[in-house]
Tab-separated table of C-alpha atoms and ligand atoms in Angstrom:
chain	number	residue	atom	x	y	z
A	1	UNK	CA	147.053	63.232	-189.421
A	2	UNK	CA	144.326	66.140	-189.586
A	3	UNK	CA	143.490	67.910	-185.919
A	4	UNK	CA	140.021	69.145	-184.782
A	5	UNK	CA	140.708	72.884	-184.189
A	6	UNK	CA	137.838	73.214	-181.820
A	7	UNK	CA	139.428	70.536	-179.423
A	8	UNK	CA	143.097	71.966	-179.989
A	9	UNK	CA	142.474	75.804	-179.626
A	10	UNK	CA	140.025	75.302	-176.684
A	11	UNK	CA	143.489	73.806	-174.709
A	12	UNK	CA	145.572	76.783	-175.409
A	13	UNK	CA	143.086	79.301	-174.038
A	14	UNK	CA	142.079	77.350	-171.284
A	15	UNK	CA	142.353	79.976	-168.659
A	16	UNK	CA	141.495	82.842	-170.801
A	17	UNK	CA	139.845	85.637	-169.156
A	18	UNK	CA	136.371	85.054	-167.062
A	19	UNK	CA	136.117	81.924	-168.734
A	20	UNK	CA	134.806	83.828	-172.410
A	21	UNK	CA	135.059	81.121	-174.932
A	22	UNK	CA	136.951	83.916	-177.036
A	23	UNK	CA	139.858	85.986	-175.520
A	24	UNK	CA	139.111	89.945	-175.263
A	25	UNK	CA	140.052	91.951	-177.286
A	26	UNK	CA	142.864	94.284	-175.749
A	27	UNK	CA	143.825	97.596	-177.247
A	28	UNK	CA	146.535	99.308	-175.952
A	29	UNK	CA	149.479	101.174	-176.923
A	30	UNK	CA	150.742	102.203	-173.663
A	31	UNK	CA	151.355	99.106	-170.887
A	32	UNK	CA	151.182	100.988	-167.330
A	33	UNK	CA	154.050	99.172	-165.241
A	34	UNK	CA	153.630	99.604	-161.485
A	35	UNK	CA	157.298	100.634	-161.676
A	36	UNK	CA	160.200	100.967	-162.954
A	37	UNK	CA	161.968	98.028	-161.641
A	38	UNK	CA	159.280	96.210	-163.286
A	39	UNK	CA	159.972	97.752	-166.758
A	40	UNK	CA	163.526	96.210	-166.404
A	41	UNK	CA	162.051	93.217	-165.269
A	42	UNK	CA	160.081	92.767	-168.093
A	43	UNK	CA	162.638	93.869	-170.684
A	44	UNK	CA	165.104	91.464	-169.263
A	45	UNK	CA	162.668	88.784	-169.095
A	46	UNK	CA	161.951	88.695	-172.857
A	47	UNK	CA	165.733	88.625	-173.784
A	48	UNK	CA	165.984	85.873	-171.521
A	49	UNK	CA	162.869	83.805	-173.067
A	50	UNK	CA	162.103	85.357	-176.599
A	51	UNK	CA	158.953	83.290	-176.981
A	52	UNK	CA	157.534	84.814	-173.598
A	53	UNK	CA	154.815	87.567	-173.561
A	54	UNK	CA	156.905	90.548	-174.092
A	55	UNK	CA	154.148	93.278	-172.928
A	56	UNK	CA	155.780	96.422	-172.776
A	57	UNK	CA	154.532	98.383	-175.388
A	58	UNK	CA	151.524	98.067	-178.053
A	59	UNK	CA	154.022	97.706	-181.180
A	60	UNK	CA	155.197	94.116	-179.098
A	61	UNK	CA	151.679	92.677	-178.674
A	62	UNK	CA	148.631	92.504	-176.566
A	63	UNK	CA	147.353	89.823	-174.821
A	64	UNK	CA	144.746	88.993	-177.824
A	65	UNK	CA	147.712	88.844	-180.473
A	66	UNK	CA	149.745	86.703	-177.789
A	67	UNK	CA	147.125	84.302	-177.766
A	68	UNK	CA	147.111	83.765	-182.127
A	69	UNK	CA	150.575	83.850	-181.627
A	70	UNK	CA	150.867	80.900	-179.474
A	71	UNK	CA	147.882	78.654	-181.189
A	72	UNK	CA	149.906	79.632	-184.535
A	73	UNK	CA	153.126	78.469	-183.153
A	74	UNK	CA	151.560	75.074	-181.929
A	75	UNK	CA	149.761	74.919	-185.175
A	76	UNK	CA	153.035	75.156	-186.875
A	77	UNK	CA	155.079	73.151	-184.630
A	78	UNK	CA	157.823	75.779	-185.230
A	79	UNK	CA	159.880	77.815	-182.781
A	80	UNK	CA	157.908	81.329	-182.964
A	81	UNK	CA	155.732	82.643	-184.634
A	82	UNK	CA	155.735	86.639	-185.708
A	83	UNK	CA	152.488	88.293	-186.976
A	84	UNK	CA	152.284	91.324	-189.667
A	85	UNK	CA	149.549	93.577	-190.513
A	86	UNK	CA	149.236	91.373	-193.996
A	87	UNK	CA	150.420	88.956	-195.540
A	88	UNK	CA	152.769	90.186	-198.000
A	89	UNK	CA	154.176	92.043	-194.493
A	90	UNK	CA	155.439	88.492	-193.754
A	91	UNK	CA	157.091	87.742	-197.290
A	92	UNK	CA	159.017	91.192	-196.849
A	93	UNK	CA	160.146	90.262	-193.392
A	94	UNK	CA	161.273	86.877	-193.964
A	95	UNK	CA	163.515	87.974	-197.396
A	96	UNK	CA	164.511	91.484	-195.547
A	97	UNK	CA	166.142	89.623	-192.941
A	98	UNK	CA	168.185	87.311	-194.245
A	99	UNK	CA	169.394	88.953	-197.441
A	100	UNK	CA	172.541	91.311	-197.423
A	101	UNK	CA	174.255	93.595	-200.299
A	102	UNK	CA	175.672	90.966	-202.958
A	103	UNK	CA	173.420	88.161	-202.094
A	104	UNK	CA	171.862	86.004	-204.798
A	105	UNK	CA	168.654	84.650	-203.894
A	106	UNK	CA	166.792	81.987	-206.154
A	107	UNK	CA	162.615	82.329	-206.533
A	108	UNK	CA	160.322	80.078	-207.987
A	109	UNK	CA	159.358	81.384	-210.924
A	110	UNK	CA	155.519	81.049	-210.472
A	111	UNK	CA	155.840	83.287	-207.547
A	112	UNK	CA	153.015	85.491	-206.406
A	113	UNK	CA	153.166	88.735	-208.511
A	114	UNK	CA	154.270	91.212	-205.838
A	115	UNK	CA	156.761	88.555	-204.243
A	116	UNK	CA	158.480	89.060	-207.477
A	117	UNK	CA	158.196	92.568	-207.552
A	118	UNK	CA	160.001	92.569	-204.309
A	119	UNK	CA	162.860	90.260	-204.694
A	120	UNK	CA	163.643	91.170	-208.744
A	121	UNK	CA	162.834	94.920	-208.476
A	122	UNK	CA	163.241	96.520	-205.265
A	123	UNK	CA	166.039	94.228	-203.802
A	124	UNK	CA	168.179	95.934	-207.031
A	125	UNK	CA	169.005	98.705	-205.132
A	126	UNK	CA	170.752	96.739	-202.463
A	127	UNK	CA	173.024	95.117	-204.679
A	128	UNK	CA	170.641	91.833	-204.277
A	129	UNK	CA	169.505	89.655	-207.175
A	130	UNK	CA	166.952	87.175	-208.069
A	131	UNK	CA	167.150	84.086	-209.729
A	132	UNK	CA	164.275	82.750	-211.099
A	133	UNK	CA	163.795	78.714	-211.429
A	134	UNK	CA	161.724	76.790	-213.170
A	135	UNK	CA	159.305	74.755	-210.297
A	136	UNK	CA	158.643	71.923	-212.728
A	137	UNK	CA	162.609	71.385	-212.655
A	138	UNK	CA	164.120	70.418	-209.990
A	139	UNK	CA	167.674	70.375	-211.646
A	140	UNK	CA	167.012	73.820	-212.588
A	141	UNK	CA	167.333	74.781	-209.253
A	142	UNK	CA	170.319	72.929	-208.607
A	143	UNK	CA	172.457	74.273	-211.467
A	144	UNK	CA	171.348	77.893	-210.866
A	145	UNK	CA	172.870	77.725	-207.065
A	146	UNK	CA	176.451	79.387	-206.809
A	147	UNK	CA	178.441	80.607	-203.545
A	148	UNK	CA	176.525	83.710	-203.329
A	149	UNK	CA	173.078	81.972	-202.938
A	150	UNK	CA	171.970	83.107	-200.007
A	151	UNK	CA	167.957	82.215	-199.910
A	152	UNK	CA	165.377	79.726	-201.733
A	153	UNK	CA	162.090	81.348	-201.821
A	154	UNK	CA	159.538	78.613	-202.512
A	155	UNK	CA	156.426	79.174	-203.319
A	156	UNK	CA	153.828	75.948	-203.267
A	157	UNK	CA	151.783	75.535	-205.812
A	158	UNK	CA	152.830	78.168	-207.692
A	159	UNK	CA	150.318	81.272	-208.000
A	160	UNK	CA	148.343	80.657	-211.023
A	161	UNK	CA	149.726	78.223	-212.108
A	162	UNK	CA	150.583	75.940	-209.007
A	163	UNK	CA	153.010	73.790	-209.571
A	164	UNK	CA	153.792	71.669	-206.990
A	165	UNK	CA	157.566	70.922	-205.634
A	166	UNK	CA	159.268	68.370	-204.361
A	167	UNK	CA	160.227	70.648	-200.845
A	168	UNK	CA	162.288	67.342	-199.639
A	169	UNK	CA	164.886	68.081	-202.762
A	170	UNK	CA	164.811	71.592	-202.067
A	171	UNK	CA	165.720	71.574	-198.478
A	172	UNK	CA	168.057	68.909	-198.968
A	173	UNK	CA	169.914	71.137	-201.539
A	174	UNK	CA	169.705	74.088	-199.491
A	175	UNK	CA	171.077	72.706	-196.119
A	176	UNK	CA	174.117	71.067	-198.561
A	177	UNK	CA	175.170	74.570	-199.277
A	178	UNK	CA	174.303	76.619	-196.342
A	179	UNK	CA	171.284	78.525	-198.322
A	180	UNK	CA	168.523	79.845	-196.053
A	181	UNK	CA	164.853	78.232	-197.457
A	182	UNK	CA	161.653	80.223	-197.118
A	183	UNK	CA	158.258	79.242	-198.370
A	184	UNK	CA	154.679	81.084	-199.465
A	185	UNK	CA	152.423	78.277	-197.475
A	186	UNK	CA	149.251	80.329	-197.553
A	187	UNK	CA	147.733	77.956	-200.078
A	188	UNK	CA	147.628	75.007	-197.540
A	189	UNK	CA	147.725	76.568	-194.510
A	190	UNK	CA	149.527	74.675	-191.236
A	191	UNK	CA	146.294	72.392	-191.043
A	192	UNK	CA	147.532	70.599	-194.648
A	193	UNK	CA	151.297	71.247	-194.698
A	194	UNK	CA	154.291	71.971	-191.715
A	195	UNK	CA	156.967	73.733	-193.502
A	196	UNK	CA	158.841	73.854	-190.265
A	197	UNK	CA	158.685	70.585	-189.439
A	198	UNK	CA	159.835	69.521	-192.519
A	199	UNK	CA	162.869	71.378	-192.865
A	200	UNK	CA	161.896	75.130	-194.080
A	201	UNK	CA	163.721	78.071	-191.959
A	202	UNK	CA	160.647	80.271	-192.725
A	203	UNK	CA	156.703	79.867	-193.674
A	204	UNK	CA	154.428	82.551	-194.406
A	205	UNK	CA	150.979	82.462	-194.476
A	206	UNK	CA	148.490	85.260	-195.715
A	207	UNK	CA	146.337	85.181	-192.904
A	208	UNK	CA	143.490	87.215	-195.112
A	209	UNK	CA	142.903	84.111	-196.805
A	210	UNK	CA	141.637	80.800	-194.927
A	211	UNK	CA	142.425	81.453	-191.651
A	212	UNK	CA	139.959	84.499	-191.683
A	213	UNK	CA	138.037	82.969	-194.170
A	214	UNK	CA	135.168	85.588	-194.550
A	215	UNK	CA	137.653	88.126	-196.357
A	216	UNK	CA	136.945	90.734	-193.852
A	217	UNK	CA	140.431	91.062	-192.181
A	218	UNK	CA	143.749	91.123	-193.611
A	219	UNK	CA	146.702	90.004	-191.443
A	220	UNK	CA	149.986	87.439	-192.505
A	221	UNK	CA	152.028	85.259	-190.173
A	222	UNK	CA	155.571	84.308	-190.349
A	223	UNK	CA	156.457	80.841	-188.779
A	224	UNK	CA	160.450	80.276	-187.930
A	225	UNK	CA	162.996	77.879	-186.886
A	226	UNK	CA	165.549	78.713	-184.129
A	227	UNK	CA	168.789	78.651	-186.629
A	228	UNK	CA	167.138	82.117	-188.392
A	229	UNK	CA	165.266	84.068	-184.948
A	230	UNK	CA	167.821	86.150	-184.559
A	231	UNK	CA	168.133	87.562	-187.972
A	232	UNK	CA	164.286	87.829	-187.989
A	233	UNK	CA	164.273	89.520	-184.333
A	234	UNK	CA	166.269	92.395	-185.596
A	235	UNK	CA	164.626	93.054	-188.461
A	236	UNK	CA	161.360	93.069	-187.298
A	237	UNK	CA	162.494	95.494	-184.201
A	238	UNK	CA	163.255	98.336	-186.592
A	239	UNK	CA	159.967	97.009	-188.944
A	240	UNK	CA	156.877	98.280	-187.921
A	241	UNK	CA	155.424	95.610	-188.876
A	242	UNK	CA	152.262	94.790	-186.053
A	243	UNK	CA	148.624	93.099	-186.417
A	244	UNK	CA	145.928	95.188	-184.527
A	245	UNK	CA	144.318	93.211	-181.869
A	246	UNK	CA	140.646	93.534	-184.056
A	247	UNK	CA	142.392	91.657	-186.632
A	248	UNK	CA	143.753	89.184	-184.243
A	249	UNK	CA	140.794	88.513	-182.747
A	250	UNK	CA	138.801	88.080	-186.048
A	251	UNK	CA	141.830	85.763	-187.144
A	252	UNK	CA	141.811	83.575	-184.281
A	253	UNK	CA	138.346	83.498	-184.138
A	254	UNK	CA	138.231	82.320	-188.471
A	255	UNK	CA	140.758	79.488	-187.632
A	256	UNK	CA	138.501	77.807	-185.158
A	257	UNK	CA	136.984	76.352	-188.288
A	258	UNK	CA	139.348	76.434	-190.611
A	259	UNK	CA	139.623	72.614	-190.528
A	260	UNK	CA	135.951	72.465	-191.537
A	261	UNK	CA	135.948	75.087	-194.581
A	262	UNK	CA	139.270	73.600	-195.838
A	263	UNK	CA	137.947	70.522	-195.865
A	264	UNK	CA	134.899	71.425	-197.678
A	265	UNK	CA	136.798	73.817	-200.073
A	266	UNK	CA	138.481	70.814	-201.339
A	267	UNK	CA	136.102	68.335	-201.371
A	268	UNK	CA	133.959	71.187	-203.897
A	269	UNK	CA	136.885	72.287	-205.825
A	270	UNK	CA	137.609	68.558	-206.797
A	271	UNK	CA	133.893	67.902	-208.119
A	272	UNK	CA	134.504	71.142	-209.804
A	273	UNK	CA	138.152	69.943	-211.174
A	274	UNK	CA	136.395	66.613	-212.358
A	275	UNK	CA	133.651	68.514	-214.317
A	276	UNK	CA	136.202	71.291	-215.996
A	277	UNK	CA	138.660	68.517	-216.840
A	278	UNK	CA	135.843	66.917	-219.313
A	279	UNK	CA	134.992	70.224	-221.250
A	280	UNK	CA	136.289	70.537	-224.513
A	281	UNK	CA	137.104	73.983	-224.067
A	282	UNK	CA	139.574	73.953	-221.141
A	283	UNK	CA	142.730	72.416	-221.841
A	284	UNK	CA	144.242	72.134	-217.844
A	285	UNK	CA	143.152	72.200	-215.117
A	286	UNK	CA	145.405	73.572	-212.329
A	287	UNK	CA	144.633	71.002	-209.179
A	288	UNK	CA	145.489	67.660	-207.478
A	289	UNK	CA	142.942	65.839	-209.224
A	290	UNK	CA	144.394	63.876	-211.489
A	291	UNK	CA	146.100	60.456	-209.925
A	292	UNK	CA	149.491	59.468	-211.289
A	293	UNK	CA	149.776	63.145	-212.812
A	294	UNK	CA	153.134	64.848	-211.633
A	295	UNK	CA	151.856	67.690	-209.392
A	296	UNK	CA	149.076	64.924	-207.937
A	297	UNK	CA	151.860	62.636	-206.615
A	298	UNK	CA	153.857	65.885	-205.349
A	299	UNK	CA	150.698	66.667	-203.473
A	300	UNK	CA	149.916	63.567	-202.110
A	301	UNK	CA	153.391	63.523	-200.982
A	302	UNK	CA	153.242	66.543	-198.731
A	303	UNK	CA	149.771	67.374	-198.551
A	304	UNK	CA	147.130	66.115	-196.099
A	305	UNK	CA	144.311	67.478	-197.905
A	306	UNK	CA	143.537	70.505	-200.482
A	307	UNK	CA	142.376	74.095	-200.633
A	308	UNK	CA	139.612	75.517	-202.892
A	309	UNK	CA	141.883	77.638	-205.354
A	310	UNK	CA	143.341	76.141	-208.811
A	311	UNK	CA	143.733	77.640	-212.199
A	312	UNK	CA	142.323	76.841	-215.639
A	313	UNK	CA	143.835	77.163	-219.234
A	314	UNK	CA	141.684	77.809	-221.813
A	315	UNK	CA	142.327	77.305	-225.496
A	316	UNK	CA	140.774	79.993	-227.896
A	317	UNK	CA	141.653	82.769	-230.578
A	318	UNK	CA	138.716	84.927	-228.935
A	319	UNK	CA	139.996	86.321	-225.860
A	320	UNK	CA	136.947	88.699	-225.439
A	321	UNK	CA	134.888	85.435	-225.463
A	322	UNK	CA	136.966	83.967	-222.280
A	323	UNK	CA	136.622	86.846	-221.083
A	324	UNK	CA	132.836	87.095	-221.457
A	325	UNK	CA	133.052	83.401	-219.860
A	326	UNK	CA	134.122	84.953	-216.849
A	327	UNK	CA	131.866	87.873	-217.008
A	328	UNK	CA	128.740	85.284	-217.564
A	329	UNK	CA	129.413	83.512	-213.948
A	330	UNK	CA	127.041	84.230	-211.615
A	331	UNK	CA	127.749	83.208	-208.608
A	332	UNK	CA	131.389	84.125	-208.623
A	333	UNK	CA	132.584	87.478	-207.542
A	334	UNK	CA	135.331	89.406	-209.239
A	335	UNK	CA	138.064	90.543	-207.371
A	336	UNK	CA	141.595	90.221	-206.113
A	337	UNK	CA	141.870	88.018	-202.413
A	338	UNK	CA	140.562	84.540	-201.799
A	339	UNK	CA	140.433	82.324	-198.852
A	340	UNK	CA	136.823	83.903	-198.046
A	341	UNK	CA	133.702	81.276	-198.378
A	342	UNK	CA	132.575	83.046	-201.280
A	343	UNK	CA	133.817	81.623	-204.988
A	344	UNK	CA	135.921	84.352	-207.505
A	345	UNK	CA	137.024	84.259	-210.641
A	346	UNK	CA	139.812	86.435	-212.647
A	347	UNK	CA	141.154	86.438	-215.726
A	348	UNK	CA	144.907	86.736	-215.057
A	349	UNK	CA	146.354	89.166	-217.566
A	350	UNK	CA	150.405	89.194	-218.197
A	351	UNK	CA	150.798	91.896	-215.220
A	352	UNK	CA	148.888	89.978	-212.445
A	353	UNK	CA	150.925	86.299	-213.923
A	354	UNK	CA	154.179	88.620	-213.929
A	355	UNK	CA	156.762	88.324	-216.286
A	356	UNK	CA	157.684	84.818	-215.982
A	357	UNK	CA	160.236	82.566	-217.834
A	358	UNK	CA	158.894	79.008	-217.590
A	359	UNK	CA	154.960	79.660	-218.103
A	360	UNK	CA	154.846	79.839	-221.954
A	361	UNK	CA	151.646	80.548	-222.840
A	362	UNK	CA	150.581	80.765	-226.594
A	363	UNK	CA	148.562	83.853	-228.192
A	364	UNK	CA	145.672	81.681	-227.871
A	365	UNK	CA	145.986	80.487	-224.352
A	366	UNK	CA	144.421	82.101	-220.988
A	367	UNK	CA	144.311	81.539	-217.505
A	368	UNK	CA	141.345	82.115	-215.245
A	369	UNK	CA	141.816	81.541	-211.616
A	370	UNK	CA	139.099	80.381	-209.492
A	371	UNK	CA	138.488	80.285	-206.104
A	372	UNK	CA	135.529	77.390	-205.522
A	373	UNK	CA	133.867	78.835	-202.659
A	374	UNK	CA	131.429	77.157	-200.098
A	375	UNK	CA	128.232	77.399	-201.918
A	376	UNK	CA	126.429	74.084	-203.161
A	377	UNK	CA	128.922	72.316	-205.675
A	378	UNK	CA	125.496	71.849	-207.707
A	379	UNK	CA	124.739	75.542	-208.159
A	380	UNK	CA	128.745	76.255	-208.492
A	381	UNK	CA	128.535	73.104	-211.637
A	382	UNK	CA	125.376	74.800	-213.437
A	383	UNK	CA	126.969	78.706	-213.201
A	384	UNK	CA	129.666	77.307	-214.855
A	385	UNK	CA	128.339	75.150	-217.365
A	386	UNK	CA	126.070	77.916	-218.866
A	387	UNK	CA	129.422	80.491	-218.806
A	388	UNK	CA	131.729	78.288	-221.058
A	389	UNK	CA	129.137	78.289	-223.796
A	390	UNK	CA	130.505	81.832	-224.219
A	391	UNK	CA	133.545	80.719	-225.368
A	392	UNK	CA	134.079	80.822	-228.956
B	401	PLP	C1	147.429	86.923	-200.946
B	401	PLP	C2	148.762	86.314	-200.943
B	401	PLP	C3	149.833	86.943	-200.295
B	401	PLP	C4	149.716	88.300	-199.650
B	401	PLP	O1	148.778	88.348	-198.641
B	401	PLP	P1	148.006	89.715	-198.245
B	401	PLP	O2	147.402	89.382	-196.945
B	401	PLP	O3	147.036	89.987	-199.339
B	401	PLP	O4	149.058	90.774	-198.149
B	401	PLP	C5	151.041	86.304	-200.295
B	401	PLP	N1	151.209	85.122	-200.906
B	401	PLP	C6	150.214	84.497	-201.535
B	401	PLP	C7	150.451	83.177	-202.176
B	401	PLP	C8	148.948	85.073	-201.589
B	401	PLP	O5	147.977	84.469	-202.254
């Protein structure tokens, strides 16, 4: 049920100014009204319709960020979608909003590093606290919900690790007992996965990653239901929280061919999980590769397709030699961010895994984290075939 992104954005800017097959981009902090009558016609407008064009000052929007807005929100099939100047600008917004002194909310536990920072550490001073479950357990989950359970934060696959979910339990569960649901979709983007659709309140998407896809912009979306605008209108009012129309514009204009990249991300990063999963050396490997496996059924389930990011474990006593494996690469870059068509590898230490309870790694275990990029899946093979030989 994939959609050409060409044909499908093309119909939402149909009309779009002088007929440029990209919309302008328009700057502006101040809007000049031709009076004020209008100004109050405006204001009252948007509380009327909140998924109108509310142009009445730069903080709301411009026409370019309208315009992602709306092909995100059909992309999404959700009822709005709000945009942040990054993506971990949408994980704040969604848990800000819905959380209160007192709450309880319950995290995956192979959360992205600075999602954990946020909800275990910082939401301490309001009283809040975080409950981490183990993503490979769905009864874990279950038993660790009480009356003060206020959110699910779902992250799928995991970060690092990813661990795939079964999102039908978790809604289910969640609806049962009233508990808002949110989930980290920036590894599949809309084009593989509809959180919305499905059941999720919230979905956030890094928009640095695929949908800009030459890691040159950073930006983050948050899709949402009608049953949680409110709360999510008032927070982000007194938020901040705005993309620049330069980022919009280079957004909009990466997803055009998302579709295309995504699709060829996955179809490299599987000839690359094939090849890792026969070397001695490397004891997982962190993808949907492997039929009949757990997390490959979970995947199929949801998933129309795959991204170019997994994770590897590697067995060894020498950690300077895995680490020398990942210095060795050529063609990878090294450096925090993916999403872009270039391939990257890391060496996740304990600080960027994050203290986690259901990842038990061994003295002699590592995890490298690769993003398979666009290059020739030949070239990508050969770098890493003459790398592992470093490991000892
Ligand atoms: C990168 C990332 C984010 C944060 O996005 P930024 O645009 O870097 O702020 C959030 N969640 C996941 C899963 C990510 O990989």
């Amino acid at each position: 049920m994939k959609i050409n992104l060409r044909t499908f954005i093309k119909h939402t800017s149909k009309d779009f100014h002088n007929r440029s097959v990209n919309p302008p981009v328009v700057r502006t902090s101040t809007i000049i009204f031709k009076n004020l009558q209008e100004i109050e016609k405006t204001q009252k407008k948007y509380l009327k319709d909140p998924r109108s064009r509310n142009f009445s000052y730069g903080r709301q929007g411009t026409p370019t960020t309208y315009e992602l807005q709306q092909t995100l929100t059909k992309m999404e099939e959700c009822y709005k979608v709000y945009l942040t100047s990054t993506g971990f600008g949408a994980v704040f917004l969604a848990v800000l909003s819905v959380v209160n002194p007192n709450d309880e909310i319950l995290v995956t536990d192979s959360v992205y590093s600075p999602t954990r920072l946020l909800t275990h550490e910082y939401l301490k001073k309001f009283n809040i606290k975080s409950i981490f479950y183990d993503p490979k357990n769905f009864n874990d989950l279950k038993k660790k919900v009480t009356n003060k359970t206020k959110l699910i934060f779902v992250e799928n696959p995991g970060s690092n690790t990813f661990e795939f979910q079964d999102l039908n339990k978790v809604i289910s569960l969640a609806k049962k007992h009233k508990i808002y649901t949110a989930i980290d979709n920036t590894w599949g983007t809309p084009y593989l996965l509809k959180p919305i659709k499905l059941g999720f309140d919230m979905s956030i998407v890094s928009a640095t990653k695929y949908y800009s896809g030459h890691s040159d912009v950073m930006g983050g979306s948050l899709a949402i239901n009608k049953k949680v605008f409110k709360l999510i209108e008032a927070t982000n009012n007194v938020a901040g929280l705005r993309l620049s129309p330069d980022d919009a514009y280079f957004i909009l204009r990466g997803i055009r061919t998302l579709d295309v990249r995504i699709d060829k991300h996955h179809e490299n990063a599987l000839k690359i999980a094939k090849f890792l999963s026969k070397q001695k050396k490397v004891t997982s490997v962190y993808y949907p590769y492997k039929k009949n496996s757990q997390n490959y059924k979970l995947w199929k389930k949801y998933y129309s397709g795959a991204s170019g990011l997994m994770g590897l474990k590697i067995k060894s006593k020498n950690k300077n030699s895995v680490k020398s494996f990942v210095n060795s690469l050529k063609l990878f870059g090294y450096g925090f961010s993916w999403g872009g068509f270039e391939s990257l590898a890391l060496y996740q230490n304990q600080k960027q895994l994050g203290k986690r309870s259901f990842t038990n790694l061994k003295n002699d275990e590592h995890i490298i984290r690769l993003h398979i990029g666009l290059e020739d899946p030949k070239d990508i093979i050969d770098d890493l075939k003459q790398a592992l030989k470093k490991i000892k």
